[in-house]
Amino acid sequence: MNNQDLMGLEWTNDVESLALKDQDISVRARSGEDRITNGLKWSDDYFYYDQADFHLQIVPEIRKEEENSKKDLTLVVPDEHSETGDHHLHIKDYSDSSYNRRFLRNKHAKPKRRRVQILSDDESGDFSRKVPLVIRKSSKRRIRDDMMSNKMRTLQQLVPNCHKTDKVSVLDKTIEYMKNLQLQLQVMSIMGMNPYIPQATLNFGMHNHLLRAMVIAHGLNPAKQTTLSPLIAGSNWPSPPFSHLSFPHSSNQSLFPTPASSPQCLCGLVPCFPTMMNSRIIITIGFSYIISSIRAYDPDALQDLCVADKSHGTKLNGFPCKETSNITSSDLFVAGISKPAKNNGKSPASVLSAFNSQLPGTVSVAAMLFAAEPALPEDVLTKTFQLGSKMVDKIKDMLATKKSFK
Amino acid sequence: MSSRRSRSSRQTGASMISEDQINDLVLQLHRLLPELGNNHRRSGKVSASKVLQETCTYIRNLNKEVDDLSERLSQLLESTDSAQAALIRSLLM
């Protein structure tokens, strides 16, 4: 035991033991501490006296680094030869460069200081209290990064056709996909709930530039007035190069800012979605186009709304329609409506059937909805398209001025 | 959209994608998400992992809704028997 070295220096409480300094005792207590204390750049002229009952540090001259003096650290020197708990090397601020100082510390005096360990030799002055904290922070960061990459991976799996793995493109594609999904849900819910979709309305307006372009892209004859064949081709859809089509958006006044821009990206994405619902997506595209065009306008809307009148006695191909004037917005929107921006409730129970029953030719849903006479109630329009009422008014004005178009 | 893409082009020289771009995208995503809790968006406080988590669940929900809707559509069309319905059916199937 190295204690034998220190035996001669029996600790007494009196000051005379300060004479130790004069004896120029430079005792390295233990080899273990040597290593550590060297790393700590301790002065060599120190020794400490360990006893079970009290902790003493006699530091004759401490040529400390500046950093040491700043902190009040308690270092627990791991040491095979004695219990670590009993060792305290207490450094205080030695502003006076005088002699030995003795600090008698009761080992119970400040129990909190025990825990710190010297972990690295090279950190000069950056003593042990900092090191575990630094390690904790970096591990937290690592954990967070792992979580992020996990979530990126799941997103990548969810979003179709997402082949690049870098964060930016995954996020890009996710945003596009989400917008498209929301739009698709909207259109499908509008179209889906009402079975009274007359035949003529499915002639999707060959006068429409966009649709014509779409049709031409597939080599189909736009002059053919068959109602659905151009769109049925969707089932044999190769990878349609929609991206190369130049959509004459400038010529179209896009009433619905979001649907007008998103058909473009929808088209770009149609070849990308390897789902079974390709044909459905195409229908939604078709509807989006219609919505975004105001080229044609049928002033003669015979029947704009058809809300199933369940109270009616007879049943004719489903329920006959209520009178238009009786339709209230409560009919059309049940509680818990699915509005992608607000909640994910059920889809609306009954939706506007925005199609003209009699007249073939171009039908513009937008015109039908917004400029119909009798006018559809405002709140219905607002709720369906989630536009502000100002927007609804604006659209109505725009449509009113376009009445001369055909 | 194109503006966003050009903005997301990598920085020349450094191969690292800047944090700002990612934060930007995450904010956009957050705007798209349905906000159940907060009506006024706390723009400074979104945590990316939370946004991503919500995005995943939201996309799953949307997909499920689309599936439900399309099934309902097909069921409706089965029930109504008319020329129009036949047309629509041919569209969908």
PDB file of N, CA and C in Angstrom, chain A residues 5-10 17-29 43-48 58-61 100 102:
ATOM      1  N   ASP A   5       3.799   5.269   2.375  1.00  0.00           N
ATOM      2  CA  ASP A   5       4.578   6.464   2.106  1.00  0.00           C
ATOM      3  C   ASP A   5       4.082   7.633   2.902  1.00  0.00           C
ATOM      4  N   LEU A   6       2.832   7.618   3.085  1.00  0.00           N
ATOM      5  CA  LEU A   6       2.255   8.778   3.725  1.00  0.00           C
ATOM      6  C   LEU A   6       2.212   8.620   5.228  1.00  0.00           C
ATOM      7  N   MET A   7       2.693   7.531   5.606  1.00  0.00           N
ATOM      8  CA  MET A   7       2.509   7.281   7.029  1.00  0.00           C
ATOM      9  C   MET A   7       3.225   8.303   7.866  1.00  0.00           C
ATOM     10  N   GLY A   8       4.279   8.718   7.271  1.00  0.00           N
ATOM     11  CA  GLY A   8       5.010   9.654   8.081  1.00  0.00           C
ATOM     12  C   GLY A   8       4.296  10.969   8.254  1.00  0.00           C
ATOM     13  N   LEU A   9       3.407  11.198   7.404  1.00  0.00           N
ATOM     14  CA  LEU A   9       2.741  12.481   7.452  1.00  0.00           C
ATOM     15  C   LEU A   9       1.410  12.312   8.134  1.00  0.00           C
ATOM     16  N   GLU A  10       1.548  12.218   9.321  1.00  0.00           N
ATOM     17  CA  GLU A  10       0.303  11.976  10.008  1.00  0.00           C
ATOM     18  C   GLU A  10      -0.462  13.273  10.121  1.00  0.00           C
ATOM     19  N   SER A  17       1.735  21.022  10.520  1.00  0.00           N
ATOM     20  CA  SER A  17       1.878  20.057   9.437  1.00  0.00           C
ATOM     21  C   SER A  17       2.085  20.733   8.103  1.00  0.00           C
ATOM     22  N   LEU A  18       1.934  21.970   8.168  1.00  0.00           N
ATOM     23  CA  LEU A  18       2.265  22.683   6.947  1.00  0.00           C
ATOM     24  C   LEU A  18       3.723  22.549   6.611  1.00  0.00           C
ATOM     25  N   ALA A  19       4.408  22.167   7.566  1.00  0.00           N
ATOM     26  CA  ALA A  19       5.827  22.002   7.326  1.00  0.00           C
ATOM     27  C   ALA A  19       6.104  20.919   6.310  1.00  0.00           C
ATOM     28  N   LEU A  20       5.158  20.229   6.044  1.00  0.00           N
ATOM     29  CA  LEU A  20       5.337  19.196   5.045  1.00  0.00           C
ATOM     30  C   LEU A  20       5.838  19.766   3.751  1.00  0.00           C
ATOM     31  N   LYS A  21       5.354  20.896   3.534  1.00  0.00           N
ATOM     32  CA  LYS A  21       5.747  21.489   2.281  1.00  0.00           C
ATOM     33  C   LYS A  21       7.247  21.680   2.244  1.00  0.00           C
ATOM     34  N   ASP A  22       7.751  22.036   3.324  1.00  0.00           N
ATOM     35  CA  ASP A  22       9.165  22.308   3.324  1.00  0.00           C
ATOM     36  C   ASP A  22       9.977  21.058   3.103  1.00  0.00           C
ATOM     37  N   GLN A  23       9.344  20.023   3.424  1.00  0.00           N
ATOM     38  CA  GLN A  23      10.081  18.788   3.225  1.00  0.00           C
ATOM     39  C   GLN A  23      10.101  18.395   1.755  1.00  0.00           C
ATOM     40  N   ASP A  24       9.425  19.168   1.059  1.00  0.00           N
ATOM     41  CA  ASP A  24       9.442  18.945  -0.374  1.00  0.00           C
ATOM     42  C   ASP A  24       9.048  17.515  -0.705  1.00  0.00           C
ATOM     43  N   ILE A  25       7.960  17.279  -0.221  1.00  0.00           N
ATOM     44  CA  ILE A  25       7.461  15.930  -0.429  1.00  0.00           C
ATOM     45  C   ILE A  25       6.642  15.941  -1.697  1.00  0.00           C
ATOM     46  N   SER A  26       7.144  15.262  -2.551  1.00  0.00           N
ATOM     47  CA  SER A  26       6.309  15.078  -3.732  1.00  0.00           C
ATOM     48  C   SER A  26       6.031  13.605  -3.828  1.00  0.00           C
ATOM     49  N   VAL A  27       4.922  13.343  -3.475  1.00  0.00           N
ATOM     50  CA  VAL A  27       4.563  11.928  -3.398  1.00  0.00           C
ATOM     51  C   VAL A  27       3.459  11.671  -4.404  1.00  0.00           C
ATOM     52  N   ARG A  28       3.753  10.793  -5.214  1.00  0.00           N
ATOM     53  CA  ARG A  28       2.656  10.338  -6.059  1.00  0.00           C
ATOM     54  C   ARG A  28       1.963   9.223  -5.315  1.00  0.00           C
ATOM     55  N   ALA A  29       0.759   9.425  -5.138  1.00  0.00           N
ATOM     56  CA  ALA A  29       0.072   8.475  -4.265  1.00  0.00           C
ATOM     57  C   ALA A  29       0.018   7.096  -4.893  1.00  0.00           C
ATOM     58  N   SER A  43      -0.053  19.434 -10.817  1.00  0.00           N
ATOM     59  CA  SER A  43       1.321  19.634 -10.392  1.00  0.00           C
ATOM     60  C   SER A  43       1.797  18.358  -9.738  1.00  0.00           C
ATOM     61  N   ASP A  44       3.063  18.202  -9.833  1.00  0.00           N
ATOM     62  CA  ASP A  44       3.566  16.981  -9.231  1.00  0.00           C
ATOM     63  C   ASP A  44       3.638  17.083  -7.729  1.00  0.00           C
ATOM     64  N   ASP A  45       3.641  18.238  -7.321  1.00  0.00           N
ATOM     65  CA  ASP A  45       3.888  18.398  -5.894  1.00  0.00           C
ATOM     66  C   ASP A  45       2.594  18.337  -5.142  1.00  0.00           C
ATOM     67  N   TYR A  46       2.184  17.218  -5.067  1.00  0.00           N
ATOM     68  CA  TYR A  46       0.954  17.091  -4.296  1.00  0.00           C
ATOM     69  C   TYR A  46       0.936  15.696  -3.740  1.00  0.00           C
ATOM     70  N   PHE A  47       0.239  15.606  -2.800  1.00  0.00           N
ATOM     71  CA  PHE A  47      -0.075  14.272  -2.356  1.00  0.00           C
ATOM     72  C   PHE A  47      -1.364  14.378  -1.589  1.00  0.00           C
ATOM     73  N   TYR A  48      -1.899  13.335  -1.480  1.00  0.00           N
ATOM     74  CA  TYR A  48      -3.062  13.414  -0.607  1.00  0.00           C
ATOM     75  C   TYR A  48      -3.104  12.206   0.277  1.00  0.00           C
ATOM     76  N   ILE A  58      -3.993  17.698   0.454  1.00  0.00           N
ATOM     77  CA  ILE A  58      -2.907  18.624   0.742  1.00  0.00           C
ATOM     78  C   ILE A  58      -2.294  18.984  -0.589  1.00  0.00           C
ATOM     79  N   VAL A  59      -2.485  20.146  -0.907  1.00  0.00           N
ATOM     80  CA  VAL A  59      -1.981  20.554  -2.208  1.00  0.00           C
ATOM     81  C   VAL A  59      -1.000  21.672  -1.992  1.00  0.00           C
ATOM     82  N   PRO A  60       0.205  21.355  -2.009  1.00  0.00           N
ATOM     83  CA  PRO A  60       1.173  22.407  -1.689  1.00  0.00           C
ATOM     84  C   PRO A  60       1.179  23.524  -2.707  1.00  0.00           C
ATOM     85  N   GLU A  61       1.490  23.129  -3.870  1.00  0.00           N
ATOM     86  CA  GLU A  61       1.457  24.155  -4.884  1.00  0.00           C
ATOM     87  C   GLU A  61       0.761  23.555  -6.069  1.00  0.00           C
ATOM     88  N   ASN A 100       0.789  24.691   1.498  1.00  0.00           N
ATOM     89  CA  ASN A 100      -0.186  23.608   1.482  1.00  0.00           C
ATOM     90  C   ASN A 100      -1.492  24.116   1.986  1.00  0.00           C
ATOM     91  N   ARG A 102      -4.870  22.602   3.276  1.00  0.00           N
ATOM     92  CA  ARG A 102      -5.496  21.359   3.658  1.00  0.00           C
ATOM     93  C   ARG A 102      -6.986  21.578   3.694  1.00  0.00           C
TER      94      ARG A 102
END
